[in-house]
PDB file of C-alpha atoms in Angstrom:
ATOM      1  CA  MET A 572     162.437 -47.237  11.760  1.00 39.00           C
ATOM      2  CA  VAL A 573     160.554 -46.314  14.933  1.00 48.00           C
ATOM      3  CA  ASP A 574     157.910 -48.793  16.076  1.00 57.00           C
ATOM      4  CA  THR A 575     154.554 -47.019  15.934  1.00 83.00           C
ATOM      5  CA  LYS A 576     152.128 -49.876  16.489  1.00 96.00           C
ATOM      6  CA  LYS A 577     150.144 -49.807  19.719  1.00 97.00           C
ATOM      7  CA  TYR A 578     150.026 -53.549  20.455  1.00 98.00           C
ATOM      8  CA  SER A 579     152.660 -56.256  20.328  1.00 98.00           C
ATOM      9  CA  VAL A 580     150.293 -59.188  19.758  1.00 98.00           C
ATOM     10  CA  THR A 581     146.567 -59.599  19.132  1.00 98.00           C
ATOM     11  CA  ALA A 582     145.107 -63.113  19.154  1.00 98.00           C
ATOM     12  CA  ILE A 583     141.949 -64.744  17.852  1.00 97.00           C
ATOM     13  CA  GLY A 584     140.814 -67.934  19.530  1.00 95.00           C
ATOM     14  CA  ASN A 585     138.317 -69.977  21.501  1.00 93.00           C
ATOM     15  CA  ALA A 586     137.124 -67.903  24.458  1.00 95.00           C
ATOM     16  CA  MET A 587     136.207 -70.234  27.311  1.00 94.00           C
ATOM     17  CA  LEU A 588     136.605 -71.253  30.928  1.00 94.00           C
ATOM     18  CA  ASP A 589     138.909 -74.112  31.922  1.00 92.00           C
ATOM     19  CA  LEU A 590     137.826 -76.456  34.704  1.00 93.00           C
ATOM     20  CA  VAL A 591     140.831 -78.447  35.924  1.00 92.00           C
ATOM     21  CA  CYS A 592     140.162 -81.861  37.482  1.00 95.00           C
ATOM     22  CA  GLU A 593     142.366 -84.706  38.738  1.00 95.00           C
ATOM     23  CA  VAL A 594     141.217 -88.192  37.665  1.00 96.00           C
ATOM     24  CA  PRO A 595     142.643 -91.717  37.837  1.00 96.00           C
ATOM     25  CA  GLU A 596     143.933 -93.237  34.594  1.00 95.00           C
ATOM     26  CA  GLN A 597     141.006 -95.647  34.327  1.00 96.00           C
ATOM     27  CA  PHE A 598     138.493 -92.787  34.306  1.00 97.00           C
ATOM     28  CA  LEU A 599     139.430 -92.007  30.696  1.00 96.00           C
ATOM     29  CA  SER A 600     138.946 -95.574  29.491  1.00 95.00           C
ATOM     30  CA  GLN A 601     135.734 -96.006  31.473  1.00 95.00           C
ATOM     31  CA  GLU A 602     134.294 -92.877  29.847  1.00 96.00           C
ATOM     32  CA  GLY A 603     135.691 -93.583  26.383  1.00 95.00           C
ATOM     33  CA  ILE A 604     137.805 -90.412  26.365  1.00 96.00           C
ATOM     34  CA  SER A 605     140.872 -90.189  24.077  1.00 93.00           C
ATOM     35  CA  LYS A 606     143.893 -89.296  26.207  1.00 94.00           C
ATOM     36  CA  GLY A 607     146.234 -86.346  25.712  1.00 90.00           C
ATOM     37  CA  VAL A 608     144.215 -84.516  23.057  1.00 89.00           C
ATOM     38  CA  MET A 609     141.335 -82.062  22.733  1.00 88.00           C
ATOM     39  CA  ASN A 610     138.016 -83.882  22.441  1.00 92.00           C
ATOM     40  CA  LEU A 611     135.060 -81.848  21.156  1.00 90.00           C
ATOM     41  CA  VAL A 612     131.944 -82.598  23.218  1.00 95.00           C
ATOM     42  CA  SER A 613     128.323 -81.461  23.288  1.00 95.00           C
ATOM     43  CA  ARG A 614     126.875 -79.292  26.037  1.00 95.00           C
ATOM     44  CA  GLU A 615     125.057 -82.364  27.408  1.00 96.00           C
ATOM     45  CA  ARG A 616     128.233 -84.485  27.391  1.00 97.00           C
ATOM     46  CA  SER A 617     130.173 -81.677  29.075  1.00 96.00           C
ATOM     47  CA  ASN A 618     127.562 -81.417  31.832  1.00 95.00           C
ATOM     48  CA  ASN A 619     127.560 -85.192  32.285  1.00 96.00           C
ATOM     49  CA  ILE A 620     131.349 -85.309  32.713  1.00 97.00           C
ATOM     50  CA  LEU A 621     131.125 -82.534  35.299  1.00 95.00           C
ATOM     51  CA  LYS A 622     128.717 -84.676  37.324  1.00 96.00           C
ATOM     52  CA  LEU A 623     131.481 -87.288  37.646  1.00 97.00           C
ATOM     53  CA  VAL A 624     134.422 -85.054  38.613  1.00 96.00           C
ATOM     54  CA  GLN A 625     135.248 -82.335  41.099  1.00 94.00           C
ATOM     55  CA  PRO A 626     137.121 -79.340  39.587  1.00 94.00           C
ATOM     56  CA  ILE A 627     140.047 -78.162  41.687  1.00 92.00           C
ATOM     57  CA  LYS A 628     140.437 -74.948  39.731  1.00 88.00           C
ATOM     58  CA  GLU A 629     138.271 -72.819  37.439  1.00 88.00           C
ATOM     59  CA  THR A 630     140.045 -70.228  35.350  1.00 86.00           C
ATOM     60  CA  ALA A 631     139.719 -68.240  32.153  1.00 87.00           C
ATOM     61  CA  GLY A 632     141.252 -70.361  29.407  1.00 88.00           C
ATOM     62  CA  GLY A 633     141.356 -70.995  25.685  1.00 92.00           C
ATOM     63  CA  SER A 634     144.718 -71.579  24.005  1.00 93.00           C
ATOM     64  CA  ALA A 635     145.288 -68.179  22.390  1.00 96.00           C
ATOM     65  CA  ALA A 636     143.854 -66.356  25.399  1.00 96.00           C
ATOM     66  CA  ASN A 637     146.371 -68.207  27.588  1.00 95.00           C
ATOM     67  CA  THR A 638     149.187 -67.002  25.333  1.00 97.00           C
ATOM     68  CA  ILE A 639     147.903 -63.424  25.398  1.00 97.00           C
ATOM     69  CA  SER A 640     147.482 -63.484  29.183  1.00 96.00           C
ATOM     70  CA  THR A 641     151.070 -64.688  29.595  1.00 96.00           C
ATOM     71  CA  LEU A 642     152.353 -61.994  27.231  1.00 97.00           C
ATOM     72  CA  ALA A 643     150.503 -59.385  29.299  1.00 96.00           C
ATOM     73  CA  LYS A 644     152.145 -60.738  32.464  1.00 95.00           C
ATOM     74  CA  LEU A 645     155.491 -60.362  30.679  1.00 95.00           C
ATOM     75  CA  GLY A 646     154.675 -56.680  30.219  1.00 95.00           C
ATOM     76  CA  LEU A 647     153.576 -56.475  26.575  1.00 96.00           C
ATOM     77  CA  LYS A 648     150.474 -54.647  25.301  1.00 97.00           C
ATOM     78  CA  THR A 649     148.080 -57.194  23.850  1.00 98.00           C
ATOM     79  CA  GLY A 650     144.585 -57.615  22.419  1.00 98.00           C
ATOM     80  CA  TYR A 651     142.153 -60.494  22.050  1.00 98.00           C
ATOM     81  CA  ILE A 652     139.178 -61.405  19.866  1.00 98.00           C
ATOM     82  CA  GLY A 653     136.890 -64.260  20.936  1.00 97.00           C
ATOM     83  CA  LYS A 654     133.154 -64.875  21.449  1.00 96.00           C
ATOM     84  CA  ILE A 655     131.465 -65.379  24.810  1.00 97.00           C
ATOM     85  CA  ALA A 656     127.864 -65.402  26.013  1.00 97.00           C
ATOM     86  CA  ASP A 657     126.421 -62.820  28.398  1.00 97.00           C
ATOM     87  CA  ASP A 658     126.404 -65.266  31.306  1.00 96.00           C
ATOM     88  CA  PRO A 659     128.406 -65.654  34.553  1.00 94.00           C
ATOM     89  CA  LYS A 660     131.218 -67.652  32.916  1.00 94.00           C
ATOM     90  CA  GLY A 661     131.441 -65.183  30.047  1.00 96.00           C
ATOM     91  CA  LYS A 662     131.619 -62.240  32.428  1.00 96.00           C
ATOM     92  CA  LEU A 663     134.335 -64.009  34.420  1.00 94.00           C
ATOM     93  CA  PHE A 664     136.329 -64.573  31.216  1.00 95.00           C
ATOM     94  CA  LYS A 665     135.981 -60.929  30.175  1.00 96.00           C
ATOM     95  CA  LYS A 666     136.918 -59.644  33.635  1.00 96.00           C
ATOM     96  CA  ASP A 667     140.049 -61.786  33.641  1.00 93.00           C
ATOM     97  CA  LEU A 668     141.259 -60.252  30.364  1.00 95.00           C
ATOM     98  CA  LEU A 669     140.457 -56.690  31.384  1.00 96.00           C
ATOM     99  CA  ASP A 670     142.070 -57.153  34.819  1.00 94.00           C
ATOM    100  CA  ASN A 671     145.271 -58.106  32.974  1.00 93.00           C
ATOM    101  CA  SER A 672     145.082 -54.912  30.849  1.00 96.00           C
ATOM    102  CA  ILE A 673     144.324 -56.899  27.667  1.00 97.00           C
ATOM    103  CA  PHE A 674     142.283 -55.000  25.089  1.00 98.00           C
ATOM    104  CA  TYR A 675     139.027 -56.881  24.560  1.00 98.00           C
ATOM    105  CA  ASN A 676     135.821 -55.564  23.041  1.00 97.00           C
ATOM    106  CA  THR A 677     134.203 -58.523  21.234  1.00 97.00           C
ATOM    107  CA  GLU A 678     130.414 -58.270  21.549  1.00 97.00           C
ATOM    108  CA  PHE A 679     128.565 -60.872  23.621  1.00 97.00           C
ATOM    109  CA  LEU A 680     126.743 -63.578  21.678  1.00 97.00           C
ATOM    110  CA  ASP A 681     123.337 -62.342  20.560  1.00 95.00           C
ATOM    111  CA  LYS A 682     120.634 -63.246  23.071  1.00 91.00           C
ATOM    112  CA  GLY A 683     118.716 -64.992  20.280  1.00 92.00           C
ATOM    113  CA  TYR A 684     121.153 -67.908  20.669  1.00 92.00           C
ATOM    114  CA  THR A 685     120.810 -70.437  23.491  1.00 93.00           C
ATOM    115  CA  GLU A 686     124.496 -71.429  23.671  1.00 95.00           C
ATOM    116  CA  ALA A 687     126.450 -70.720  26.857  1.00 96.00           C
ATOM    117  CA  THR A 688     130.052 -69.552  27.171  1.00 97.00           C
ATOM    118  CA  GLY A 689     132.365 -72.373  26.148  1.00 96.00           C
ATOM    119  CA  LYS A 690     134.113 -74.504  28.713  1.00 96.00           C
ATOM    120  CA  CYS A 691     136.948 -76.971  28.652  1.00 94.00           C
ATOM    121  CA  ILE A 692     137.084 -79.756  31.236  1.00 96.00           C
ATOM    122  CA  VAL A 693     140.773 -80.518  31.664  1.00 93.00           C
ATOM    123  CA  LEU A 694     141.345 -83.992  33.096  1.00 96.00           C
ATOM    124  CA  ILE A 695     144.757 -84.467  34.730  1.00 94.00           C
ATOM    125  CA  THR A 696     145.919 -88.065  35.131  1.00 95.00           C
ATOM    126  CA  PRO A 697     148.625 -89.146  37.640  1.00 94.00           C
ATOM    127  CA  ASP A 698     151.307 -88.937  34.913  1.00 93.00           C
ATOM    128  CA  LYS A 699     150.471 -85.170  34.739  1.00 89.00           C
ATOM    129  CA  GLU A 700     149.182 -85.476  31.156  1.00 91.00           C
ATOM    130  CA  ARG A 701     146.179 -83.297  30.341  1.00 90.00           C
ATOM    131  CA  THR A 702     143.161 -84.437  28.366  1.00 94.00           C
ATOM    132  CA  MET A 703     140.715 -81.769  27.242  1.00 92.00           C
ATOM    133  CA  ASN A 704     136.966 -82.093  26.742  1.00 96.00           C
ATOM    134  CA  THR A 705     135.754 -78.948  25.044  1.00 93.00           C
ATOM    135  CA  TYR A 706     132.232 -77.630  24.685  1.00 95.00           C
ATOM    136  CA  LEU A 707     132.665 -74.758  22.241  1.00 93.00           C
ATOM    137  CA  GLY A 708     129.392 -73.018  23.015  1.00 94.00           C
ATOM    138  CA  ALA A 709     129.325 -69.308  22.199  1.00 95.00           C
ATOM    139  CA  THR A 710     132.874 -69.230  20.839  1.00 93.00           C
ATOM    140  CA  GLU A 711     131.751 -71.262  17.817  1.00 91.00           C
ATOM    141  CA  PHE A 712     129.692 -68.268  16.696  1.00 93.00           C
ATOM    142  CA  LEU A 713     132.587 -65.879  16.138  1.00 94.00           C
ATOM    143  CA  THR A 714     131.987 -64.212  12.747  1.00 94.00           C
ATOM    144  CA  ASP A 715     133.751 -61.786  10.436  1.00 95.00           C
ATOM    145  CA  ILE A 716     131.690 -58.982  12.002  1.00 96.00           C
ATOM    146  CA  ASP A 717     133.631 -59.544  15.246  1.00 97.00           C
ATOM    147  CA  ILE A 718     137.003 -58.883  13.604  1.00 98.00           C
ATOM    148  CA  ASP A 719     138.362 -55.551  14.828  1.00 98.00           C
ATOM    149  CA  GLU A 720     140.249 -54.053  11.898  1.00 98.00           C
ATOM    150  CA  GLU A 721     141.823 -51.220  13.881  1.00 98.00           C
ATOM    151  CA  LEU A 722     143.101 -53.587  16.581  1.00 98.00           C
ATOM    152  CA  ILE A 723     144.766 -55.889  14.045  1.00 98.00           C
ATOM    153  CA  ALA A 724     146.178 -52.954  12.088  1.00 98.00           C
ATOM    154  CA  GLN A 725     147.721 -51.595  15.286  1.00 98.00           C
ATOM    155  CA  SER A 726     149.360 -54.911  16.231  1.00 98.00           C
ATOM    156  CA  GLU A 727     152.831 -56.130  15.348  1.00 98.00           C
ATOM    157  CA  TRP A 728     151.627 -59.747  15.346  1.00 98.00           C
ATOM    158  CA  LEU A 729     148.303 -61.491  14.728  1.00 98.00           C
ATOM    159  CA  TYR A 730     148.246 -64.849  16.547  1.00 98.00           C
ATOM    160  CA  LEU A 731     145.738 -67.378  15.196  1.00 96.00           C
ATOM    161  CA  GLU A 732     144.567 -70.367  17.224  1.00 95.00           C
ATOM    162  CA  GLY A 733     144.101 -73.469  15.071  1.00 92.00           C
ATOM    163  CA  TYR A 734     141.249 -74.734  17.247  1.00 87.00           C
ATOM    164  CA  ARG A 735     139.055 -71.922  15.929  1.00 86.00           C
ATOM    165  CA  PHE A 736     138.886 -73.605  12.541  1.00 84.00           C
ATOM    166  CA  ASP A 737     136.136 -75.775  14.032  1.00 79.00           C
ATOM    167  CA  GLY A 738     133.383 -73.483  12.722  1.00 74.00           C
ATOM    168  CA  GLN A 739     132.651 -72.256   9.193  1.00 74.00           C
ATOM    169  CA  LYS A 740     131.826 -68.694  10.231  1.00 82.00           C
ATOM    170  CA  SER A 741     134.962 -68.535  12.337  1.00 82.00           C
ATOM    171  CA  LYS A 742     137.028 -69.743   9.385  1.00 85.00           C
ATOM    172  CA  LYS A 743     135.637 -66.839   7.354  1.00 90.00           C
ATOM    173  CA  ALA A 744     136.528 -64.516  10.238  1.00 93.00           C
ATOM    174  CA  PHE A 745     140.112 -65.850  10.207  1.00 91.00           C
ATOM    175  CA  TYR A 746     140.545 -65.122   6.524  1.00 93.00           C
ATOM    176  CA  LYS A 747     139.192 -61.601   7.005  1.00 96.00           C
ATOM    177  CA  ALA A 748     141.683 -61.050   9.849  1.00 97.00           C
ATOM    178  CA  ILE A 749     144.528 -62.359   7.668  1.00 96.00           C
ATOM    179  CA  GLU A 750     143.558 -59.985   4.874  1.00 97.00           C
ATOM    180  CA  ILE A 751     143.565 -57.048   7.301  1.00 98.00           C
ATOM    181  CA  ALA A 752     146.925 -58.114   8.717  1.00 98.00           C
ATOM    182  CA  LYS A 753     148.551 -58.334   5.306  1.00 96.00           C
ATOM    183  CA  LYS A 754     147.179 -54.951   4.313  1.00 97.00           C
ATOM    184  CA  ASN A 755     148.660 -53.358   7.428  1.00 97.00           C
ATOM    185  CA  LYS A 756     152.001 -55.217   7.534  1.00 97.00           C
ATOM    186  CA  THR A 757     150.984 -57.094  10.669  1.00 98.00           C
ATOM    187  CA  LYS A 758     152.933 -60.366  10.874  1.00 97.00           C
ATOM    188  CA  ILE A 759     150.952 -63.595  11.207  1.00 97.00           C
ATOM    189  CA  ALA A 760     151.626 -66.485  13.600  1.00 97.00           C
ATOM    190  CA  LEU A 761     149.597 -69.699  13.589  1.00 96.00           C
ATOM    191  CA  THR A 762     149.436 -72.383  16.244  1.00 96.00           C
ATOM    192  CA  LEU A 763     148.346 -75.820  15.044  1.00 95.00           C
ATOM    193  CA  SER A 764     146.725 -76.463  18.460  1.00 90.00           C
ATOM    194  CA  ASP A 765     146.180 -80.248  18.426  1.00 88.00           C
ATOM    195  CA  SER A 766     146.938 -83.245  16.224  1.00 89.00           C
ATOM    196  CA  PHE A 767     143.234 -84.113  15.877  1.00 87.00           C
ATOM    197  CA  CYS A 768     142.581 -80.489  14.907  1.00 90.00           C
ATOM    198  CA  VAL A 769     145.276 -80.829  12.228  1.00 94.00           C
ATOM    199  CA  ASP A 770     143.618 -84.015  10.975  1.00 93.00           C
ATOM    200  CA  ARG A 771     140.334 -82.151  10.608  1.00 91.00           C
ATOM    201  CA  HIS A 772     141.799 -79.113   8.835  1.00 91.00           C
ATOM    202  CA  ARG A 773     145.045 -80.291   7.207  1.00 94.00           C
ATOM    203  CA  SER A 774     144.411 -78.707   3.801  1.00 92.00           C
ATOM    204  CA  ASP A 775     143.434 -75.360   5.347  1.00 90.00           C
ATOM    205  CA  PHE A 776     146.520 -75.315   7.531  1.00 92.00           C
ATOM    206  CA  ILE A 777     148.889 -76.217   4.702  1.00 92.00           C
ATOM    207  CA  TYR A 778     147.294 -73.502   2.561  1.00 90.00           C
ATOM    208  CA  LEU A 779     147.638 -70.928   5.334  1.00 88.00           C
ATOM    209  CA  LEU A 780     151.245 -71.878   5.915  1.00 89.00           C
ATOM    210  CA  SER A 781     152.078 -71.446   2.248  1.00 86.00           C
ATOM    211  CA  VAL A 782     150.406 -68.069   1.708  1.00 87.00           C
ATOM    212  CA  SER A 783     150.065 -66.321   5.053  1.00 89.00           C
ATOM    213  CA  ALA A 784     152.100 -67.554   8.010  1.00 92.00           C
ATOM    214  CA  ASP A 785     155.299 -65.828   9.110  1.00 95.00           C
ATOM    215  CA  MET A 786     155.628 -67.990  12.225  1.00 96.00           C
ATOM    216  CA  VAL A 787     154.227 -71.422  13.134  1.00 96.00           C
ATOM    217  CA  PHE A 788     153.927 -73.033  16.573  1.00 97.00           C
ATOM    218  CA  CYS A 789     153.231 -76.738  17.054  1.00 96.00           C
ATOM    219  CA  ASN A 790     154.264 -79.835  18.933  1.00 95.00           C
ATOM    220  CA  GLU A 791     155.819 -82.905  17.367  1.00 95.00           C
ATOM    221  CA  ASP A 792     152.534 -84.836  17.060  1.00 94.00           C
ATOM    222  CA  GLU A 793     150.923 -81.890  15.275  1.00 95.00           C
ATOM    223  CA  LEU A 794     153.855 -81.478  12.896  1.00 95.00           C
ATOM    224  CA  LYS A 795     153.862 -85.196  12.089  1.00 95.00           C
ATOM    225  CA  SER A 796     150.118 -85.060  11.469  1.00 94.00           C
ATOM    226  CA  LEU A 797     150.379 -81.958   9.277  1.00 95.00           C
ATOM    227  CA  TYR A 798     152.851 -83.484   6.834  1.00 94.00           C
ATOM    228  CA  GLN A 799     151.904 -87.110   7.546  1.00 95.00           C
ATOM    229  CA  ILE A 800     155.458 -88.052   8.463  1.00 94.00           C
ATOM    230  CA  ASP A 801     156.950 -90.254  11.191  1.00 94.00           C
ATOM    231  CA  ASP A 802     160.012 -88.130  12.004  1.00 92.00           C
ATOM    232  CA  ILE A 803     159.796 -84.376  12.614  1.00 91.00           C
ATOM    233  CA  LYS A 804     163.188 -83.847  10.983  1.00 88.00           C
ATOM    234  CA  LYS A 805     161.551 -84.756   7.679  1.00 89.00           C
ATOM    235  CA  ALA A 806     159.290 -81.716   8.024  1.00 90.00           C
ATOM    236  CA  LYS A 807     162.085 -79.553   6.672  1.00 87.00           C
ATOM    237  CA  GLU A 808     161.396 -80.956   3.214  1.00 88.00           C
ATOM    238  CA  PHE A 809     157.808 -79.644   3.295  1.00 89.00           C
ATOM    239  CA  ILE A 810     158.032 -76.284   5.084  1.00 89.00           C
ATOM    240  CA  ASP A 811     157.328 -73.386   2.744  1.00 84.00           C
ATOM    241  CA  ASP A 812     160.128 -70.871   2.155  1.00 83.00           C
ATOM    242  CA  SER A 813     157.777 -68.001   3.070  1.00 82.00           C
ATOM    243  CA  ILE A 814     157.683 -69.085   6.745  1.00 90.00           C
ATOM    244  CA  SER A 815     160.364 -67.366   8.806  1.00 92.00           C
ATOM    245  CA  CYS A 816     160.377 -70.065  11.473  1.00 95.00           C
ATOM    246  CA  VAL A 817     158.565 -73.179  12.679  1.00 96.00           C
ATOM    247  CA  ALA A 818     158.948 -73.776  16.418  1.00 97.00           C
ATOM    248  CA  CYS A 819     158.060 -77.351  17.366  1.00 97.00           C
ATOM    249  CA  THR A 820     157.908 -78.220  21.082  1.00 96.00           C
ATOM    250  CA  CYS A 821     159.089 -81.678  22.129  1.00 94.00           C
ATOM    251  CA  ALA A 822     157.997 -81.926  25.789  1.00 90.00           C
ATOM    252  CA  GLU A 823     160.942 -82.478  28.156  1.00 92.00           C
ATOM    253  CA  ARG A 824     163.387 -82.414  25.219  1.00 94.00           C
ATOM    254  CA  GLY A 825     162.705 -78.719  24.604  1.00 95.00           C
ATOM    255  CA  ALA A 826     162.044 -77.426  21.105  1.00 96.00           C
ATOM    256  CA  TYR A 827     163.061 -77.967  17.516  1.00 95.00           C
ATOM    257  CA  LEU A 828     163.454 -74.984  15.184  1.00 96.00           C
ATOM    258  CA  PHE A 829     163.209 -74.890  11.401  1.00 95.00           C
ATOM    259  CA  HIS A 830     164.249 -71.550   9.951  1.00 91.00           C
ATOM    260  CA  GLY A 831     165.588 -70.739   6.533  1.00 81.00           C
ATOM    261  CA  SER A 832     167.954 -73.478   5.449  1.00 79.00           C
ATOM    262  CA  SER A 833     168.858 -74.469   9.005  1.00 86.00           C
ATOM    263  CA  SER A 834     167.364 -76.376  11.895  1.00 89.00           C
ATOM    264  CA  SER A 835     168.342 -76.608  15.542  1.00 93.00           C
ATOM    265  CA  GLU A 836     167.367 -78.224  18.831  1.00 95.00           C
ATOM    266  CA  ILE A 837     166.929 -76.078  21.934  1.00 96.00           C
ATOM    267  CA  SER A 838     167.138 -78.023  25.188  1.00 94.00           C
ATOM    268  CA  THR A 839     165.199 -77.139  28.317  1.00 94.00           C
ATOM    269  CA  ASN A 840     165.754 -77.444  32.049  1.00 92.00           C
ATOM    270  CA  LYS A 841     163.911 -80.145  33.960  1.00 91.00           C
ATOM    271  CA  VAL A 842     161.121 -78.977  36.278  1.00 91.00           C
ATOM    272  CA  ALA A 843     158.831 -80.728  38.768  1.00 91.00           C
ATOM    273  CA  VAL A 844     155.676 -81.021  36.661  1.00 90.00           C
ATOM    274  CA  VAL A 845     152.318 -80.465  38.353  1.00 88.00           C
ATOM    275  CA  ASP A 846     150.184 -80.162  35.204  1.00 84.00           C
ATOM    276  CA  THR A 847     151.068 -79.885  31.491  1.00 86.00           C
ATOM    277  CA  THR A 848     148.011 -77.767  30.612  1.00 85.00           C
ATOM    278  CA  GLY A 849     148.999 -74.563  28.826  1.00 90.00           C
ATOM    279  CA  ALA A 850     152.675 -75.426  28.371  1.00 93.00           C
ATOM    280  CA  GLY A 851     152.552 -74.962  24.595  1.00 95.00           C
ATOM    281  CA  ASP A 852     150.596 -71.729  24.978  1.00 96.00           C
ATOM    282  CA  SER A 853     153.218 -70.405  27.388  1.00 96.00           C
ATOM    283  CA  PHE A 854     156.064 -71.474  25.096  1.00 97.00           C
ATOM    284  CA  ALA A 855     154.462 -69.449  22.286  1.00 98.00           C
ATOM    285  CA  ALA A 856     154.163 -66.469  24.618  1.00 97.00           C
ATOM    286  CA  GLY A 857     157.835 -66.624  25.573  1.00 97.00           C
ATOM    287  CA  PHE A 858     158.825 -66.989  21.930  1.00 98.00           C
ATOM    288  CA  LEU A 859     156.648 -64.065  20.779  1.00 98.00           C
ATOM    289  CA  TYR A 860     158.018 -61.966  23.643  1.00 97.00           C
ATOM    290  CA  GLY A 861     161.500 -62.722  22.367  1.00 97.00           C
ATOM    291  CA  LEU A 862     160.524 -61.680  18.845  1.00 97.00           C
ATOM    292  CA  SER A 863     159.201 -58.382  20.210  1.00 96.00           C
ATOM    293  CA  LYS A 864     162.630 -57.802  21.786  1.00 94.00           C
ATOM    294  CA  HIS A 865     164.466 -58.840  18.598  1.00 95.00           C
ATOM    295  CA  PHE A 866     165.989 -61.994  20.110  1.00 96.00           C
ATOM    296  CA  THR A 867     167.455 -64.604  17.760  1.00 96.00           C
ATOM    297  CA  PHE A 868     165.115 -67.527  17.069  1.00 96.00           C
ATOM    298  CA  GLU A 869     167.285 -69.744  19.272  1.00 96.00           C
ATOM    299  CA  LYS A 870     167.029 -67.299  22.181  1.00 97.00           C
ATOM    300  CA  CYS A 871     163.281 -66.934  21.579  1.00 97.00           C
ATOM    301  CA  ALA A 872     162.896 -70.715  21.888  1.00 97.00           C
ATOM    302  CA  ALA A 873     165.063 -70.829  25.008  1.00 97.00           C
ATOM    303  CA  PHE A 874     162.907 -68.149  26.632  1.00 96.00           C
ATOM    304  CA  GLY A 875     159.787 -69.990  25.490  1.00 97.00           C
ATOM    305  CA  ASN A 876     161.087 -73.061  27.327  1.00 96.00           C
ATOM    306  CA  VAL A 877     161.604 -70.986  30.471  1.00 95.00           C
ATOM    307  CA  ILE A 878     158.054 -69.606  30.415  1.00 95.00           C
ATOM    308  CA  ALA A 879     156.596 -73.036  29.648  1.00 95.00           C
ATOM    309  CA  GLY A 880     158.489 -74.312  32.680  1.00 93.00           C
ATOM    310  CA  GLU A 881     156.699 -71.754  34.861  1.00 93.00           C
ATOM    311  CA  VAL A 882     153.208 -72.991  33.937  1.00 93.00           C
ATOM    312  CA  LEU A 883     154.245 -76.641  34.339  1.00 92.00           C
ATOM    313  CA  LYS A 884     154.692 -75.909  38.058  1.00 92.00           C
ATOM    314  CA  VAL A 885     151.037 -74.929  38.652  1.00 90.00           C
ATOM    315  CA  TYR A 886     147.539 -76.293  38.080  1.00 84.00           C
ATOM    316  CA  GLY A 887     145.735 -74.804  35.116  1.00 83.00           C
ATOM    317  CA  PRO A 888     146.845 -73.106  31.909  1.00 85.00           C
ATOM    318  CA  ARG A 889     148.158 -69.861  33.333  1.00 87.00           C
ATOM    319  CA  VAL A 890     150.665 -68.489  35.809  1.00 85.00           C
ATOM    320  CA  GLU A 891     148.839 -66.047  38.064  1.00 80.00           C
ATOM    321  CA  LYS A 892     151.849 -63.927  39.013  1.00 80.00           C
ATOM    322  CA  SER A 893     153.640 -61.267  36.972  1.00 82.00           C
ATOM    323  CA  LEU A 894     156.413 -62.695  34.809  1.00 88.00           C
ATOM    324  CA  LYS A 895     158.260 -59.439  34.200  1.00 85.00           C
ATOM    325  CA  ASN A 896     161.190 -60.541  36.336  1.00 83.00           C
ATOM    326  CA  VAL A 897     161.557 -64.026  34.851  1.00 82.00           C
ATOM    327  CA  VAL A 898     164.929 -64.369  33.149  1.00 68.00           C
ATOM    328  CA  MET A 899     166.836 -67.171  31.451  1.00 70.00           C
ATOM    329  CA  SER A 900     169.442 -68.895  33.585  1.00 55.00           C
TER     330      SER A 900
END
């Protein structure tokens, strides 16, 4: 059958700017910040943290948007749905997507709201671990009205960012998008995003996995949190038969795959790590690229490791260059 869909992947997620900062280890403890996870903060708290640090890089971010941007740099046609305010940071975010030929037409947040475009302060400690402090801002006000039915219908994959479950209206928007996807035979991928996010929305995620997800992306902490287990290999007992594959990243060890009745470990090459921000997002991009090219799951994971390795070499969540010539060794 000839592929007639216009887009390879459309994503829904938190639209925001990332501000990358280097901090000493003690900064986190002094400020009472939980390390290595995404901490939700108020606008006031976000502004206060920014008074204490000096960003070395400001870039369009948001987990799903990072994945979509990487897919675009790999040469795929992509779309994105996410809410921003009509302010300088929002315009910068929008320009970044459009400059990368990503389809994006979500309306700006209504001017009746006072929220600004969301921002994530990414604190990088000397061990290269990233700790995120996220002010959701405008992105929290994504609603079902923002869901573009034609865009989802014309996409091979709908990629859902777990972080966006932090908002009742956004949750409703997700379920509308899922309904549209199912109606139009658009496959559904879900990323669990963060172990604290899983803790907050465990029942929703387990429900989605059982009735809607074709593909799941996570890391080992998220998978352990989801099923409340202490060994990711035990996850196989809980994964629903309807899920084609669960790809679980394991940092420098590579990735673990659960698919059908089998499971496998995919090793990765060692790289000189500058910053771990966006590594999981890039892995998902490499994996989804592989699916678009009909790779085996194992080859998809291997390519995901390669693309994740590229972003580990730079500051921030995205590789700025084209990735069309990146190949597996």
